[in-house]
Amino acid sequence: MCWNATADVTAGAVVTAVGILCVARVRRARDLPVAALPLLLGVHQLVEAAVWRAGGGCGPATTAWAVIALPALPVWVPFGVLLAAAAADRPGLWAPAGVGLATAAVLSYCLATRPAVAEIRGHTLGYGVKVPWTPLVLAGYLFATLGALLLSGDRRLRVLGAVLGAGALACSALWRLEFASTWCAFAAVASLLVLGWVRRRGPAAPVA
Protein backbone atom coordinates (compact mmCIF):
# COMPACT_ATOMS: atom_id res chain seq x y z
CA MET A 1 0.00 0.00 0.00
CA CYS A 2 1.03 3.60 -0.54
CA TRP A 3 0.57 6.72 1.55
CA ASN A 4 -2.52 8.20 -0.16
CA ALA A 5 -5.00 7.58 -2.97
CA THR A 6 -2.97 9.46 -5.59
CA ALA A 7 0.17 7.48 -4.82
CA ASP A 8 -1.77 4.22 -4.98
CA VAL A 9 -3.30 5.15 -8.35
CA THR A 10 0.08 6.17 -9.79
CA ALA A 11 1.95 3.12 -8.51
CA GLY A 12 -0.96 0.83 -9.34
CA ALA A 13 -1.12 2.07 -12.92
CA VAL A 14 2.64 1.56 -13.41
CA VAL A 15 2.67 -1.92 -11.85
CA THR A 16 -0.46 -2.92 -13.82
CA ALA A 17 1.19 -1.77 -17.07
CA VAL A 18 4.26 -3.87 -16.26
CA GLY A 19 1.94 -6.79 -15.51
CA ILE A 20 0.27 -6.46 -18.89
CA LEU A 21 3.69 -6.45 -20.53
CA CYS A 22 4.68 -9.57 -18.57
CA VAL A 23 1.56 -11.41 -19.70
CA ALA A 24 2.08 -10.31 -23.30
CA ARG A 25 5.65 -11.68 -23.30
CA VAL A 26 4.81 -15.10 -21.87
CA ARG A 27 5.92 -17.91 -24.18
CA ARG A 28 4.78 -20.87 -22.09
CA ALA A 29 1.23 -21.21 -20.80
CA ARG A 30 2.40 -22.64 -17.47
CA ASP A 31 4.35 -19.43 -16.77
CA LEU A 32 1.20 -17.32 -17.00
CA PRO A 33 0.22 -17.26 -13.27
CA VAL A 34 3.66 -15.99 -12.17
CA ALA A 35 3.81 -13.57 -15.10
CA ALA A 36 0.39 -12.19 -14.10
CA LEU A 37 1.47 -11.54 -10.50
CA PRO A 38 2.40 -7.86 -11.18
CA LEU A 39 -1.02 -7.44 -12.80
CA LEU A 40 -2.67 -8.71 -9.62
CA LEU A 41 -0.47 -6.47 -7.43
CA GLY A 42 -1.23 -3.45 -9.62
CA VAL A 43 -4.98 -4.02 -9.47
CA HIS A 44 -4.64 -4.49 -5.72
CA GLN A 45 -3.13 -1.01 -5.37
CA LEU A 46 -5.84 0.51 -7.57
CA VAL A 47 -8.44 -1.10 -5.31
CA GLU A 48 -6.71 0.41 -2.30
CA ALA A 49 -7.00 3.87 -3.87
CA ALA A 50 -10.77 3.34 -3.70
CA VAL A 51 -10.41 2.40 -0.01
CA TRP A 52 -8.61 5.70 0.63
CA ARG A 53 -11.30 7.67 -1.18
CA ALA A 54 -14.04 5.90 0.77
CA GLY A 55 -12.36 6.94 4.01
CA GLY A 56 -11.72 3.33 5.03
CA GLY A 57 -14.59 1.45 6.58
CA CYS A 58 -15.94 -1.95 5.55
CA GLY A 59 -17.33 -1.20 2.08
CA PRO A 60 -16.91 -3.14 -1.18
CA ALA A 61 -13.41 -1.75 -1.86
CA THR A 62 -12.16 -2.93 1.52
CA THR A 63 -13.67 -6.37 0.95
CA ALA A 64 -12.10 -6.61 -2.51
CA TRP A 65 -8.72 -5.57 -1.10
CA ALA A 66 -8.96 -8.21 1.64
CA VAL A 67 -9.99 -10.97 -0.78
CA ILE A 68 -6.92 -10.38 -2.95
CA ALA A 69 -4.52 -9.93 -0.04
CA LEU A 70 -5.73 -12.79 2.14
CA PRO A 71 -7.19 -15.90 0.46
CA ALA A 72 -6.11 -15.20 -3.14
CA LEU A 73 -2.35 -14.71 -2.82
CA PRO A 74 -1.52 -17.82 -0.72
CA VAL A 75 -3.10 -19.92 -3.47
CA TRP A 76 -2.02 -17.91 -6.52
CA VAL A 77 1.69 -17.69 -5.68
CA PRO A 78 2.55 -21.29 -4.69
CA PHE A 79 0.48 -22.89 -7.45
CA GLY A 80 1.89 -20.42 -9.98
CA VAL A 81 5.42 -21.31 -8.92
CA LEU A 82 4.52 -25.01 -8.95
CA LEU A 83 3.30 -24.76 -12.54
CA ALA A 84 6.29 -22.75 -13.69
CA ALA A 85 8.79 -25.10 -12.04
CA ALA A 86 7.05 -28.29 -13.24
CA ALA A 87 5.80 -30.35 -10.30
CA ALA A 88 7.79 -33.45 -11.33
CA ASP A 89 11.04 -31.47 -11.09
CA ARG A 90 10.32 -29.77 -7.74
CA PRO A 91 8.12 -32.10 -5.63
CA GLY A 92 8.94 -30.03 -2.52
CA LEU A 93 6.77 -27.22 -3.89
CA TRP A 94 3.64 -29.22 -3.12
CA ALA A 95 4.17 -28.38 0.58
CA PRO A 96 3.68 -24.58 0.24
CA ALA A 97 0.84 -25.22 -2.21
CA GLY A 98 -0.98 -27.44 0.29
CA VAL A 99 -0.34 -25.03 3.15
CA GLY A 100 -1.59 -22.20 0.93
CA LEU A 101 -4.88 -24.00 0.29
CA ALA A 102 -5.41 -24.60 4.01
CA THR A 103 -4.52 -21.00 4.87
CA ALA A 104 -6.81 -19.63 2.17
CA ALA A 105 -9.66 -21.80 3.43
CA VAL A 106 -9.35 -20.33 6.94
CA LEU A 107 -9.07 -16.76 5.64
CA SER A 108 -12.01 -17.24 3.25
CA TYR A 109 -14.16 -18.43 6.14
CA CYS A 110 -13.13 -15.41 8.21
CA LEU A 111 -14.00 -13.00 5.40
CA ALA A 112 -17.33 -14.73 4.80
CA THR A 113 -18.37 -14.52 8.46
CA ARG A 114 -16.67 -11.34 9.70
CA PRO A 115 -16.35 -7.97 7.93
CA ALA A 116 -12.95 -6.62 6.93
CA VAL A 117 -12.48 -3.07 8.21
CA ALA A 118 -10.01 -0.44 6.98
CA GLU A 119 -8.90 2.49 9.13
CA ILE A 120 -6.86 5.50 8.03
CA ARG A 121 -3.96 5.97 10.44
CA GLY A 122 -2.00 9.01 9.40
CA HIS A 123 -0.19 8.06 6.20
CA THR A 124 -1.15 4.38 6.35
CA LEU A 125 -4.22 2.22 6.08
CA GLY A 126 -4.73 -0.39 8.75
CA TYR A 127 -6.85 -3.42 7.88
CA GLY A 128 -8.62 -5.50 10.48
CA VAL A 129 -9.98 -9.02 10.05
CA LYS A 130 -10.65 -11.24 13.04
CA VAL A 131 -8.56 -14.34 12.33
CA PRO A 132 -8.26 -17.21 14.85
CA TRP A 133 -4.85 -18.71 15.60
CA THR A 134 -3.24 -15.63 14.05
CA PRO A 135 0.43 -16.66 14.49
CA LEU A 136 -0.25 -20.07 12.90
CA VAL A 137 -2.24 -18.60 10.00
CA LEU A 138 0.43 -15.94 9.42
CA ALA A 139 3.16 -18.60 9.39
CA GLY A 140 1.17 -20.61 6.84
CA TYR A 141 0.61 -17.50 4.71
CA LEU A 142 4.32 -16.63 4.63
CA PHE A 143 5.37 -20.22 3.95
CA ALA A 144 2.89 -20.47 1.07
CA THR A 145 3.88 -17.20 -0.59
CA LEU A 146 7.51 -16.46 0.25
CA GLY A 147 8.40 -20.10 0.85
CA ALA A 148 7.23 -21.15 -2.60
CA LEU A 149 9.41 -18.50 -4.25
CA LEU A 150 12.46 -19.29 -2.13
CA LEU A 151 12.10 -23.05 -2.76
CA SER A 152 11.47 -22.67 -6.49
CA GLY A 153 15.02 -23.48 -7.60
CA ASP A 154 14.89 -20.49 -9.95
CA ARG A 155 17.41 -17.79 -9.02
CA ARG A 156 15.20 -14.90 -10.16
CA LEU A 157 12.19 -16.21 -8.27
CA ARG A 158 14.34 -16.64 -5.16
CA VAL A 159 15.41 -13.00 -5.48
CA LEU A 160 11.75 -12.03 -5.86
CA GLY A 161 10.94 -13.94 -2.65
CA ALA A 162 13.76 -12.18 -0.81
CA VAL A 163 12.60 -8.74 -2.03
CA LEU A 164 9.00 -9.39 -1.03
CA GLY A 165 10.13 -10.71 2.35
CA ALA A 166 12.18 -7.56 2.96
CA GLY A 167 9.21 -5.46 1.83
CA ALA A 168 6.87 -7.21 4.26
CA LEU A 169 9.27 -6.61 7.16
CA ALA A 170 9.82 -2.95 6.23
CA CYS A 171 6.13 -2.23 5.79
CA SER A 172 5.29 -3.93 9.09
CA ALA A 173 7.86 -1.80 10.93
CA LEU A 174 6.74 1.43 9.25
CA TRP A 175 3.08 0.68 9.88
CA ARG A 176 3.77 0.30 13.57
CA LEU A 177 5.57 3.64 13.57
CA GLU A 178 2.69 5.30 11.68
CA PHE A 179 4.99 6.39 8.83
CA ALA A 180 4.24 6.21 5.12
CA SER A 181 4.22 2.66 3.83
CA THR A 182 6.83 1.67 1.27
CA TRP A 183 4.95 -1.33 -0.10
CA CYS A 184 4.23 0.44 -3.40
CA ALA A 185 7.99 0.73 -4.01
CA PHE A 186 8.52 -2.96 -3.28
CA ALA A 187 5.59 -3.89 -5.54
CA ALA A 188 7.20 -1.90 -8.36
CA VAL A 189 10.55 -3.62 -7.83
CA ALA A 190 8.84 -7.00 -7.67
CA SER A 191 7.02 -6.34 -10.95
CA LEU A 192 10.31 -5.52 -12.69
CA LEU A 193 11.85 -8.72 -11.32
CA VAL A 194 8.94 -10.73 -12.73
CA LEU A 195 9.37 -8.97 -16.08
CA GLY A 196 13.05 -9.95 -16.08
CA TRP A 197 12.05 -13.52 -15.22
CA VAL A 198 9.55 -13.65 -18.11
CA ARG A 199 12.11 -12.30 -20.59
CA ARG A 200 14.66 -14.94 -19.54
CA ARG A 201 12.27 -17.87 -19.80
CA GLY A 202 12.77 -19.95 -22.92
CA PRO A 203 10.02 -21.09 -25.25
CA ALA A 204 8.16 -24.29 -24.58
CA ALA A 205 9.89 -27.44 -25.74
CA PRO A 206 8.48 -28.80 -29.03
CA VAL A 207 6.32 -31.89 -28.81
CA ALA A 208 7.88 -34.90 -30.53
XYZ file of C-alpha atoms in Angstrom:
208
model
C 0.000 0.000 0.000
C 1.028 3.600 -0.539
C 0.572 6.725 1.550
C -2.524 8.200 -0.158
C -4.996 7.576 -2.974
C -2.970 9.463 -5.588
C 0.175 7.482 -4.823
C -1.774 4.219 -4.980
C -3.295 5.151 -8.354
C 0.081 6.166 -9.787
C 1.950 3.118 -8.510
C -0.955 0.829 -9.335
C -1.116 2.074 -12.917
C 2.637 1.556 -13.412
C 2.666 -1.924 -11.850
C -0.456 -2.915 -13.820
C 1.194 -1.773 -17.066
C 4.258 -3.873 -16.261
C 1.940 -6.792 -15.505
C 0.266 -6.462 -18.895
C 3.695 -6.451 -20.532
C 4.682 -9.565 -18.574
C 1.565 -11.412 -19.704
C 2.080 -10.312 -23.304
C 5.648 -11.676 -23.295
C 4.810 -15.103 -21.872
C 5.920 -17.911 -24.179
C 4.780 -20.872 -22.090
C 1.232 -21.208 -20.795
C 2.396 -22.640 -17.472
C 4.354 -19.430 -16.773
C 1.205 -17.318 -16.995
C 0.221 -17.261 -13.266
C 3.658 -15.989 -12.168
C 3.807 -13.566 -15.099
C 0.394 -12.191 -14.104
C 1.471 -11.544 -10.501
C 2.396 -7.864 -11.180
C -1.016 -7.437 -12.798
C -2.666 -8.713 -9.619
C -0.469 -6.469 -7.431
C -1.234 -3.448 -9.617
C -4.979 -4.023 -9.467
C -4.641 -4.490 -5.716
C -3.135 -1.011 -5.370
C -5.840 0.510 -7.568
C -8.442 -1.097 -5.313
C -6.711 0.413 -2.302
C -7.002 3.870 -3.870
C -10.767 3.336 -3.696
C -10.414 2.400 -0.011
C -8.606 5.699 0.632
C -11.296 7.671 -1.177
C -14.040 5.904 0.767
C -12.360 6.940 4.014
C -11.719 3.335 5.030
C -14.589 1.451 6.581
C -15.942 -1.948 5.550
C -17.328 -1.200 2.077
C -16.914 -3.144 -1.185
C -13.413 -1.746 -1.863
C -12.158 -2.929 1.523
C -13.669 -6.373 0.954
C -12.098 -6.607 -2.514
C -8.715 -5.570 -1.101
C -8.956 -8.213 1.636
C -9.987 -10.973 -0.781
C -6.920 -10.376 -2.955
C -4.521 -9.932 -0.041
C -5.735 -12.789 2.135
C -7.191 -15.900 0.457
C -6.111 -15.202 -3.145
C -2.348 -14.706 -2.819
C -1.516 -17.817 -0.718
C -3.105 -19.919 -3.475
C -2.021 -17.908 -6.518
C 1.687 -17.691 -5.679
C 2.547 -21.294 -4.685
C 0.483 -22.890 -7.451
C 1.887 -20.421 -9.982
C 5.423 -21.310 -8.915
C 4.518 -25.006 -8.945
C 3.304 -24.760 -12.536
C 6.295 -22.750 -13.691
C 8.786 -25.099 -12.040
C 7.046 -28.294 -13.241
C 5.804 -30.353 -10.305
C 7.790 -33.449 -11.328
C 11.039 -31.471 -11.094
C 10.325 -29.771 -7.737
C 8.117 -32.098 -5.630
C 8.943 -30.031 -2.523
C 6.771 -27.221 -3.887
C 3.640 -29.217 -3.121
C 4.170 -28.379 0.576
C 3.678 -24.576 0.245
C 0.836 -25.217 -2.206
C -0.978 -27.439 0.288
C -0.344 -25.029 3.154
C -1.588 -22.196 0.933
C -4.876 -23.996 0.292
C -5.412 -24.601 4.008
C -4.520 -20.997 4.865
C -6.814 -19.634 2.166
C -9.665 -21.799 3.434
C -9.349 -20.332 6.941
C -9.070 -16.765 5.638
C -12.011 -17.241 3.250
C -14.162 -18.432 6.141
C -13.128 -15.414 8.208
C -14.004 -12.998 5.405
C -17.326 -14.733 4.803
C -18.368 -14.519 8.458
C -16.668 -11.337 9.704
C -16.353 -7.972 7.930
C -12.952 -6.625 6.928
C -12.479 -3.073 8.214
C -10.008 -0.443 6.978
C -8.901 2.489 9.129
C -6.864 5.503 8.030
C -3.964 5.973 10.442
C -1.995 9.014 9.403
C -0.195 8.058 6.197
C -1.146 4.385 6.346
C -4.224 2.224 6.075
C -4.728 -0.395 8.751
C -6.853 -3.425 7.880
C -8.616 -5.499 10.484
C -9.981 -9.018 10.053
C -10.648 -11.242 13.045
C -8.564 -14.338 12.333
C -8.264 -17.211 14.852
C -4.851 -18.705 15.596
C -3.244 -15.625 14.046
C 0.433 -16.660 14.487
C -0.249 -20.065 12.896
C -2.236 -18.598 9.999
C 0.434 -15.939 9.418
C 3.162 -18.599 9.391
C 1.168 -20.605 6.845
C 0.610 -17.503 4.709
C 4.318 -16.634 4.630
C 5.368 -20.221 3.947
C 2.887 -20.473 1.071
C 3.875 -17.204 -0.589
C 7.506 -16.456 0.250
C 8.403 -20.100 0.851
C 7.231 -21.151 -2.602
C 9.407 -18.501 -4.247
C 12.456 -19.290 -2.131
C 12.104 -23.051 -2.765
C 11.468 -22.671 -6.494
C 15.015 -23.481 -7.603
C 14.891 -20.489 -9.955
C 17.411 -17.789 -9.022
C 15.205 -14.903 -10.163
C 12.194 -16.209 -8.266
C 14.336 -16.636 -5.159
C 15.414 -13.001 -5.480
C 11.748 -12.033 -5.860
C 10.942 -13.937 -2.653
C 13.759 -12.176 -0.808
C 12.603 -8.743 -2.029
C 8.995 -9.395 -1.031
C 10.131 -10.708 2.354
C 12.178 -7.559 2.959
C 9.212 -5.464 1.828
C 6.874 -7.213 4.263
C 9.273 -6.608 7.162
C 9.823 -2.951 6.227
C 6.133 -2.230 5.794
C 5.292 -3.931 9.088
C 7.858 -1.799 10.926
C 6.744 1.428 9.249
C 3.080 0.680 9.878
C 3.769 0.297 13.570
C 5.566 3.645 13.572
C 2.685 5.299 11.675
C 4.994 6.385 8.829
C 4.236 6.206 5.123
C 4.216 2.656 3.828
C 6.831 1.667 1.271
C 4.953 -1.331 -0.095
C 4.235 0.438 -3.396
C 7.986 0.727 -4.010
C 8.516 -2.964 -3.278
C 5.592 -3.886 -5.544
C 7.197 -1.896 -8.362
C 10.554 -3.621 -7.831
C 8.835 -7.005 -7.673
C 7.016 -6.342 -10.949
C 10.313 -5.516 -12.685
C 11.853 -8.718 -11.316
C 8.944 -10.728 -12.733
C 9.369 -8.970 -16.078
C 13.053 -9.953 -16.079
C 12.052 -13.524 -15.224
C 9.553 -13.652 -18.111
C 12.105 -12.303 -20.592
C 14.657 -14.939 -19.541
C 12.272 -17.871 -19.800
C 12.773 -19.948 -22.917
C 10.022 -21.093 -25.253
C 8.160 -24.291 -24.585
C 9.886 -27.440 -25.736
C 8.484 -28.800 -29.033
C 6.316 -31.893 -28.809
C 7.881 -34.899 -30.534
